[in-house]
Short mmCIF file of C-alpha atoms in Angstrom, two decimals:
data_model
loop_
_atom_site.label_atom_id
_atom_site.label_comp_id
_atom_site.label_asym_id
_atom_site.label_seq_id
_atom_site.Cartn_x
_atom_site.Cartn_y
_atom_site.Cartn_z
CA UNK A 1 25.50 -25.65 16.36
CA UNK A 2 24.30 -26.20 13.18
CA UNK A 3 22.68 -29.48 15.16
CA UNK A 4 21.67 -27.33 18.17
CA UNK A 5 19.95 -25.17 15.33
CA UNK A 6 18.37 -27.85 13.11
CA UNK A 7 16.32 -29.67 16.59
CA UNK A 8 14.41 -27.56 17.07
CA UNK A 9 13.34 -27.24 13.76
CA UNK A 10 12.45 -31.11 12.92
CA UNK A 11 10.32 -30.69 16.74
CA UNK A 12 8.28 -28.20 15.23
CA UNK A 13 7.85 -30.48 12.53
CA UNK A 14 6.60 -33.05 14.58
CA UNK A 15 4.35 -31.03 15.84
CA UNK A 16 2.35 -30.83 12.52
CA UNK A 17 2.14 -34.85 12.50
CA UNK A 18 -1.58 -35.40 13.19
CA UNK A 19 -1.82 -37.67 16.18
CA UNK A 20 -2.60 -41.43 15.80
CA UNK A 21 -6.40 -42.75 15.00
CA UNK A 22 -7.80 -44.45 18.47
CA UNK A 23 -8.25 -47.29 17.23
CA UNK A 24 -4.54 -48.14 17.39
CA UNK A 25 -3.79 -47.92 14.04
CA UNK A 26 -0.29 -46.99 12.69
CA UNK A 27 -1.89 -44.04 10.67
CA UNK A 28 -3.96 -41.67 11.02
CA UNK A 29 -6.12 -39.83 8.40
CA UNK A 30 -3.80 -37.67 6.19
CA UNK A 31 -4.36 -33.64 6.05
CA UNK A 32 -3.01 -31.45 2.73
CA UNK A 33 0.19 -29.57 4.52
CA UNK A 34 -0.59 -26.21 5.50
CA UNK A 35 -4.95 -27.28 6.47
CA UNK A 36 -3.70 -27.19 10.49
CA UNK A 37 -3.22 -24.10 12.05
CA UNK A 38 -0.06 -24.52 14.36
CA UNK A 39 -0.89 -24.34 18.27
CA UNK A 40 -0.07 -20.12 18.91
CA UNK A 41 1.35 -20.90 22.05
CA UNK A 42 3.60 -23.88 21.25
CA UNK A 43 5.09 -21.57 18.23
CA UNK A 44 5.72 -18.88 20.54
CA UNK A 45 7.87 -21.64 22.77
CA UNK A 46 9.69 -22.37 19.93
CA UNK A 47 10.28 -19.12 18.47
CA UNK A 48 11.20 -18.12 22.29
CA UNK A 49 14.19 -21.40 22.19
CA UNK A 50 15.67 -20.51 18.63
CA UNK A 51 16.39 -17.07 19.47
CA UNK A 52 17.86 -17.71 22.75
CA UNK A 53 20.42 -20.75 20.12
CA UNK A 54 20.60 -17.26 17.98
CA UNK A 55 22.09 -15.45 20.92
CA UNK A 56 24.14 -17.77 21.61
CA UNK A 57 25.49 -18.10 18.16
CA UNK A 58 25.70 -14.09 18.13
CA UNK A 59 28.03 -14.29 21.27
CA UNK A 60 29.89 -17.11 20.12
CA UNK A 61 30.73 -15.14 17.01
CA UNK A 62 29.86 -18.44 15.37
CA UNK A 63 28.02 -17.27 11.78
CA UNK A 64 27.48 -14.60 9.52
CA UNK A 65 25.93 -11.98 12.00
CA UNK A 66 23.49 -11.17 8.62
CA UNK A 67 22.49 -15.22 8.58
CA UNK A 68 21.63 -14.18 12.30
CA UNK A 69 19.88 -11.17 11.98
CA UNK A 70 17.52 -13.54 8.69
CA UNK A 71 16.52 -16.63 11.35
CA UNK A 72 15.24 -13.57 13.26
CA UNK A 73 13.42 -12.03 10.70
CA UNK A 74 12.29 -15.13 9.58
CA UNK A 75 11.02 -16.40 13.06
CA UNK A 76 9.33 -12.56 13.41
CA UNK A 77 7.57 -13.38 10.58
CA UNK A 78 5.95 -16.70 11.38
CA UNK A 79 5.38 -15.93 14.42
CA UNK A 80 3.09 -12.47 13.20
CA UNK A 81 1.72 -14.69 10.70
CA UNK A 82 0.15 -17.34 12.88
CA UNK A 83 -1.20 -14.97 15.87
CA UNK A 84 -4.84 -14.09 15.97
CA UNK A 85 -5.95 -11.17 13.43
CA UNK A 86 -9.53 -9.11 14.52
CA UNK A 87 -10.84 -7.51 11.42
CA UNK A 88 -11.96 -3.49 12.91
CA UNK A 89 -12.54 -2.61 9.63
CA UNK A 90 -13.20 -4.75 6.32
CA UNK A 91 -14.63 -4.34 3.37
CA UNK A 92 -14.49 -5.16 -0.67
CA UNK A 93 -17.36 -2.09 -1.50
CA UNK A 94 -19.18 -5.83 -3.19
CA UNK A 95 -22.57 -5.09 -2.23
CA UNK A 96 -22.05 -1.92 -4.50
CA UNK A 97 -22.41 0.59 -2.23
CA UNK A 98 -19.87 2.48 0.22
CA UNK A 99 -23.00 4.07 2.28
CA UNK A 100 -23.77 0.72 4.38
CA UNK A 101 -21.83 -1.45 6.49
CA UNK A 102 -19.35 -0.27 7.57
CA UNK A 103 -20.10 3.85 6.31
CA UNK A 104 -17.99 6.03 4.22
CA UNK A 105 -18.22 9.52 4.27
CA UNK A 106 -17.54 11.86 0.74
CA UNK A 107 -15.40 14.84 1.96
CA UNK A 108 -15.46 16.45 -1.48
CA UNK A 109 -15.21 15.09 -5.14
CA UNK A 110 -16.73 12.26 -6.25
CA UNK A 111 -16.61 8.36 -5.21
CA UNK A 112 -18.57 5.49 -7.16
CA UNK A 113 -18.73 1.45 -6.90
CA UNK A 114 -17.58 -0.08 -10.11
CA UNK A 115 -18.66 -3.91 -9.80
CA UNK A 116 -15.49 -4.73 -11.76
CA UNK A 117 -12.50 -2.44 -10.06
CA UNK A 118 -14.70 -1.91 -6.72
CA UNK A 119 -14.52 1.61 -4.75
CA UNK A 120 -13.78 4.37 -8.04
CA UNK A 121 -12.46 7.66 -7.42
CA UNK A 122 -11.08 10.00 -10.65
CA UNK A 123 -9.57 13.20 -11.02
CA UNK A 124 -8.36 14.97 -13.81
CA UNK A 125 -4.76 15.64 -14.25
CA UNK A 126 -2.76 18.99 -16.12
CA UNK A 127 -4.32 17.90 -19.88
CA UNK A 128 -6.36 15.43 -19.63
CA UNK A 129 -10.19 15.68 -19.19
CA UNK A 130 -12.04 13.63 -16.42
CA UNK A 131 -13.24 10.99 -19.10
CA UNK A 132 -9.97 10.46 -21.02
CA UNK A 133 -8.62 9.62 -17.52
CA UNK A 134 -11.39 7.37 -16.08
CA UNK A 135 -11.25 4.93 -19.91
CA UNK A 136 -7.35 4.78 -19.17
CA UNK A 137 -8.01 2.61 -16.08
CA UNK A 138 -11.02 0.43 -18.60
CA UNK A 139 -8.20 0.24 -20.96
CA UNK A 140 -5.30 -1.24 -19.29
CA UNK A 141 -7.64 -4.49 -18.44
CA UNK A 142 -9.57 -4.56 -21.51
CA UNK A 143 -9.48 -1.83 -24.58
CA UNK A 144 -5.44 -1.72 -25.41
CA UNK A 145 -6.19 -1.74 -29.10
CA UNK A 146 -8.10 1.89 -27.87
CA UNK A 147 -5.61 2.36 -25.77
CA UNK A 148 -2.72 1.67 -28.40
CA UNK A 149 -4.87 4.86 -30.28
CA UNK A 150 -4.40 7.08 -27.58
CA UNK A 151 -0.33 6.88 -27.84
CA UNK A 152 -1.02 7.10 -31.69
CA UNK A 153 -2.32 10.70 -31.20
CA UNK A 154 -0.23 11.87 -28.66
CA UNK A 155 2.89 10.56 -30.50
CA UNK A 156 1.64 12.83 -33.68
CA UNK A 157 1.21 15.65 -31.32
CA UNK A 158 4.78 15.52 -30.48
CA UNK A 159 6.04 14.96 -33.80
CA UNK A 160 4.30 18.36 -35.15
CA UNK A 161 5.95 19.88 -31.81
CA UNK A 162 9.01 18.87 -32.91
CA UNK A 163 8.60 19.58 -36.46
CA UNK A 164 8.00 23.45 -35.48
CA UNK A 165 11.27 22.99 -33.73
CA UNK A 166 13.47 22.11 -36.37
CA UNK A 167 11.79 24.94 -38.40
CA UNK A 168 11.58 27.36 -36.38
CA UNK A 169 8.70 28.45 -36.22
CA UNK A 170 8.05 27.56 -32.64
CA UNK A 171 11.26 28.61 -29.65
CA UNK A 172 11.26 26.27 -26.57
CA UNK A 173 10.38 29.29 -24.42
CA UNK A 174 6.65 28.65 -26.23
CA UNK A 175 6.58 25.60 -24.95
CA UNK A 176 6.43 26.96 -21.07
CA UNK A 177 4.81 30.06 -21.93
CA UNK A 178 2.55 32.22 -24.26
CA UNK A 179 3.72 33.99 -27.19
CA UNK A 180 2.12 37.84 -25.10
CA UNK A 181 1.51 38.94 -21.47
CA UNK A 182 -1.82 37.48 -21.50
CA UNK A 183 -0.93 34.03 -21.81
CA UNK A 184 1.48 34.20 -18.37
CA UNK A 185 -1.26 35.33 -16.63
CA UNK A 186 -3.11 33.13 -13.98
CA UNK A 187 -6.48 32.08 -15.42
CA UNK A 188 -7.77 30.40 -12.24
CA UNK A 189 -6.49 27.72 -9.63
CA UNK A 190 -3.79 24.92 -9.92
CA UNK A 191 -6.09 22.39 -10.62
CA UNK A 192 -9.75 20.53 -8.94
CA UNK A 193 -10.52 19.83 -5.48
CA UNK A 194 -8.94 16.57 -3.85
CA UNK A 195 -11.40 13.75 -3.70
CA UNK A 196 -11.61 12.57 -0.31
CA UNK A 197 -13.46 9.66 1.50
CA UNK A 198 -14.00 9.19 5.10
CA UNK A 199 -14.25 6.58 7.63
CA UNK A 200 -15.06 6.79 11.48
CA UNK A 201 -13.77 4.25 13.66
CA UNK A 202 -12.13 2.75 16.47
CA UNK A 203 -8.82 2.07 15.47
CA UNK A 204 -5.93 0.85 18.28
CA UNK A 205 -2.37 2.62 18.22
CA UNK A 206 -1.12 -0.70 16.92
CA UNK A 207 -2.51 -1.77 13.49
CA UNK A 208 -2.31 -3.15 10.41
CA UNK A 209 -3.83 -2.00 7.75
CA UNK A 210 -4.10 -3.71 4.02
CA UNK A 211 -5.85 -2.32 1.01
CA UNK A 212 -5.79 -3.48 -2.69
CA UNK A 213 -5.07 -0.81 -4.99
CA UNK A 214 -5.35 -0.53 -9.09
CA UNK A 215 -4.16 3.07 -10.26
CA UNK A 216 -4.90 3.84 -13.91
CA UNK A 217 -2.47 7.45 -14.78
CA UNK A 218 1.32 7.80 -14.23
CA UNK A 219 1.97 11.58 -14.29
CA UNK A 220 4.03 13.86 -11.93
CA UNK A 221 0.62 15.56 -10.63
CA UNK A 222 -1.08 11.83 -9.28
CA UNK A 223 -1.17 11.23 -5.80
CA UNK A 224 -3.38 8.61 -3.70
CA UNK A 225 -2.97 9.11 0.25
CA UNK A 226 -4.24 7.06 3.14
CA UNK A 227 -4.23 9.00 6.54
CA UNK A 228 -5.34 7.65 9.62
CA UNK A 229 -6.36 10.32 11.82
CA UNK A 230 -6.69 11.06 15.72
CA UNK A 231 -9.29 12.38 17.04
CA UNK A 232 -13.03 12.90 15.10
CA UNK A 233 -11.54 16.51 13.74
CA UNK A 234 -8.73 14.69 11.96
CA UNK A 235 -6.40 16.69 12.87
CA UNK A 236 -3.19 14.56 13.47
CA UNK A 237 -2.13 11.48 12.27
CA UNK A 238 0.06 9.36 9.79
CA UNK A 239 -0.27 9.44 5.49
CA UNK A 240 1.21 6.97 3.36
CA UNK A 241 1.68 9.06 -0.64
CA UNK A 242 1.32 7.15 -3.40
CA UNK A 243 3.19 8.96 -6.02
CA UNK A 244 3.33 7.51 -9.58
CA UNK A 245 5.85 8.72 -11.69
CA UNK A 246 7.70 10.50 -8.76
CA UNK A 247 11.71 9.81 -6.65
CA UNK A 248 10.25 8.75 -4.00
CA UNK A 249 7.13 6.62 -5.50
CA UNK A 250 6.25 6.35 -1.76
CA UNK A 251 6.21 8.31 1.47
CA UNK A 252 4.98 8.23 4.89
CA UNK A 253 4.47 11.51 6.88
CA UNK A 254 3.05 12.69 10.54
CA UNK A 255 0.96 15.45 9.79
CA UNK A 256 -1.00 18.22 12.40
CA UNK A 257 -2.57 20.99 12.49
CA UNK A 258 0.90 22.94 11.75
CA UNK A 259 1.64 20.70 8.51
CA UNK A 260 2.95 17.65 7.28
CA UNK A 261 6.47 16.15 7.91
CA UNK A 262 8.03 13.03 6.07
CA UNK A 263 9.54 10.59 8.70
CA UNK A 264 10.19 7.96 5.61
CA UNK A 265 10.60 7.54 2.54
CA UNK A 266 10.86 4.18 -0.32
CA UNK A 267 14.10 4.36 -2.64
CA UNK A 268 13.31 5.14 -6.38
CA UNK A 269 10.38 5.51 -8.05
CA UNK A 270 7.69 2.99 -7.80
CA UNK A 271 4.76 2.15 -11.06
CA UNK A 272 1.41 0.19 -10.35
CA UNK A 273 0.33 1.26 -13.37
CA UNK A 274 0.13 -2.14 -15.02
CA UNK A 275 -3.20 -3.03 -14.70
CA UNK A 276 -3.73 -4.86 -11.51
CA UNK A 277 -4.25 -4.48 -8.10
CA UNK A 278 -1.52 -4.29 -5.45
CA UNK A 279 -1.41 -4.79 -2.06
CA UNK A 280 -0.62 -1.97 -0.20
CA UNK A 281 0.08 -2.42 3.39
CA UNK A 282 0.57 0.18 6.90
CA UNK A 283 1.54 -1.56 10.00
CA UNK A 284 2.52 -0.45 13.48
CA UNK A 285 3.70 -2.41 16.39
CA UNK A 286 3.31 -1.14 19.89
CA UNK A 287 6.65 0.42 19.89
CA UNK A 288 6.06 2.71 17.56
CA UNK A 289 7.65 0.91 14.82
CA UNK A 290 5.60 1.36 11.42
CA UNK A 291 6.37 -0.64 8.26
CA UNK A 292 4.93 0.46 4.84
CA UNK A 293 5.46 -2.52 1.83
CA UNK A 294 3.63 -2.70 -1.50
CA UNK A 295 2.74 -6.46 -2.42
CA UNK A 296 4.95 -7.99 0.46
CA UNK A 297 7.98 -5.50 -0.32
CA UNK A 298 8.75 -3.60 2.35
CA UNK A 299 9.58 -0.39 1.31
CA UNK A 300 9.64 2.00 4.09
CA UNK A 301 10.36 0.93 7.57
CA UNK A 302 10.85 4.04 10.62
CA UNK A 303 10.14 4.08 14.53
CA UNK A 304 7.29 7.08 15.56
CA UNK A 305 6.65 7.52 18.63
CA UNK A 306 5.29 11.07 18.46
CA UNK A 307 1.20 9.87 18.60
CA UNK A 308 0.32 7.12 21.51
CA UNK A 309 -3.14 7.39 21.47
CA UNK A 310 -5.87 5.80 19.20
CA UNK A 311 -7.49 6.53 16.13
CA UNK A 312 -10.41 7.85 15.22
CA UNK A 313 -10.63 6.64 11.42
CA UNK A 314 -8.88 7.03 8.44
CA UNK A 315 -9.60 8.32 5.17
CA UNK A 316 -8.16 7.74 1.41
CA UNK A 317 -7.44 10.75 -0.88
CA UNK A 318 -7.13 11.49 -4.28
CA UNK A 319 -4.95 14.49 -5.17
CA UNK A 320 -4.96 13.67 -8.74
CA UNK A 321 -5.47 10.36 -11.25
CA UNK A 322 -7.35 7.84 -11.13
CA UNK A 323 -7.81 4.70 -8.72
CA UNK A 324 -9.84 1.71 -7.41
CA UNK A 325 -9.58 0.31 -4.51
CA UNK A 326 -10.57 -3.57 -4.77
CA UNK A 327 -10.97 -3.99 -0.96
CA UNK A 328 -9.07 -2.56 2.25
CA UNK A 329 -9.34 -3.89 6.11
CA UNK A 330 -7.92 -3.21 9.32
CA UNK A 331 -6.52 -5.58 11.73
CA UNK A 332 -6.13 -5.03 15.47
CA UNK A 333 -4.58 -6.91 17.96
CA UNK A 334 -6.45 -10.08 20.43
#
């Protein structure tokens, strides 16, 4: 059986060898591995042969089922990577403007283009002003000393609070509420309005979205959302939410006019606040299978067939935090 599995692999290697030169020379011009694109039709045929062999091995119980599934996944990955993709949307904001081609429209909040970071949006969180938050993403990149000073300042405040508790000057209840009824009254809205930017575009029901994201702060109130909506009014669609510092840290929801329903979530927290950009991807196959990943690691995989119409566009929503989008692309099938 091992020999039967290796034969197609050897054939695949042979397919990548350049043909001999027309002058009858024994050797042809050498090219580094990977510089020639494989013939998609030949690759598809090879994949089908390998899958047939795996089916036989599975029926005969000739190998560990987990190993056979790994082979299936590997084949699916390489076949998918070899298929041509059409970029329906592509923007790296290098022109310094989000109102050009493609044309984004700000629905609420503030967005700007940073020459180093890309599309930038900042919404103040509880206990932090916008200036401090915007500083956080910059300092993570190139102002480490200033960031340490901020940390020392917070440490000093925490130390004073602990001292008050130990001395009896304050009680634990004082940390959560005021000393009198006036402090307990609601003095205004819970927080600022989310920042939202929208791009109207025709997106097929099966798509692949890739976004390079930088996140500046971890906070329980922070949240960044990617919405793909149906209809120009955005009445229904899918939402991928990143929640720094929360568990789960990534959630996939289906929404409509009645609200949103979580259909998949990652296992555990997800922290992207390391000063680097991370690739957040959402892929929807033709059968409704949706996969959300971060830096090529699949974190959510669920099947949802409720929305089978094409999408009318996408929106990026900052519900709290400091974020920069280095680039975004949406692909469809040929």
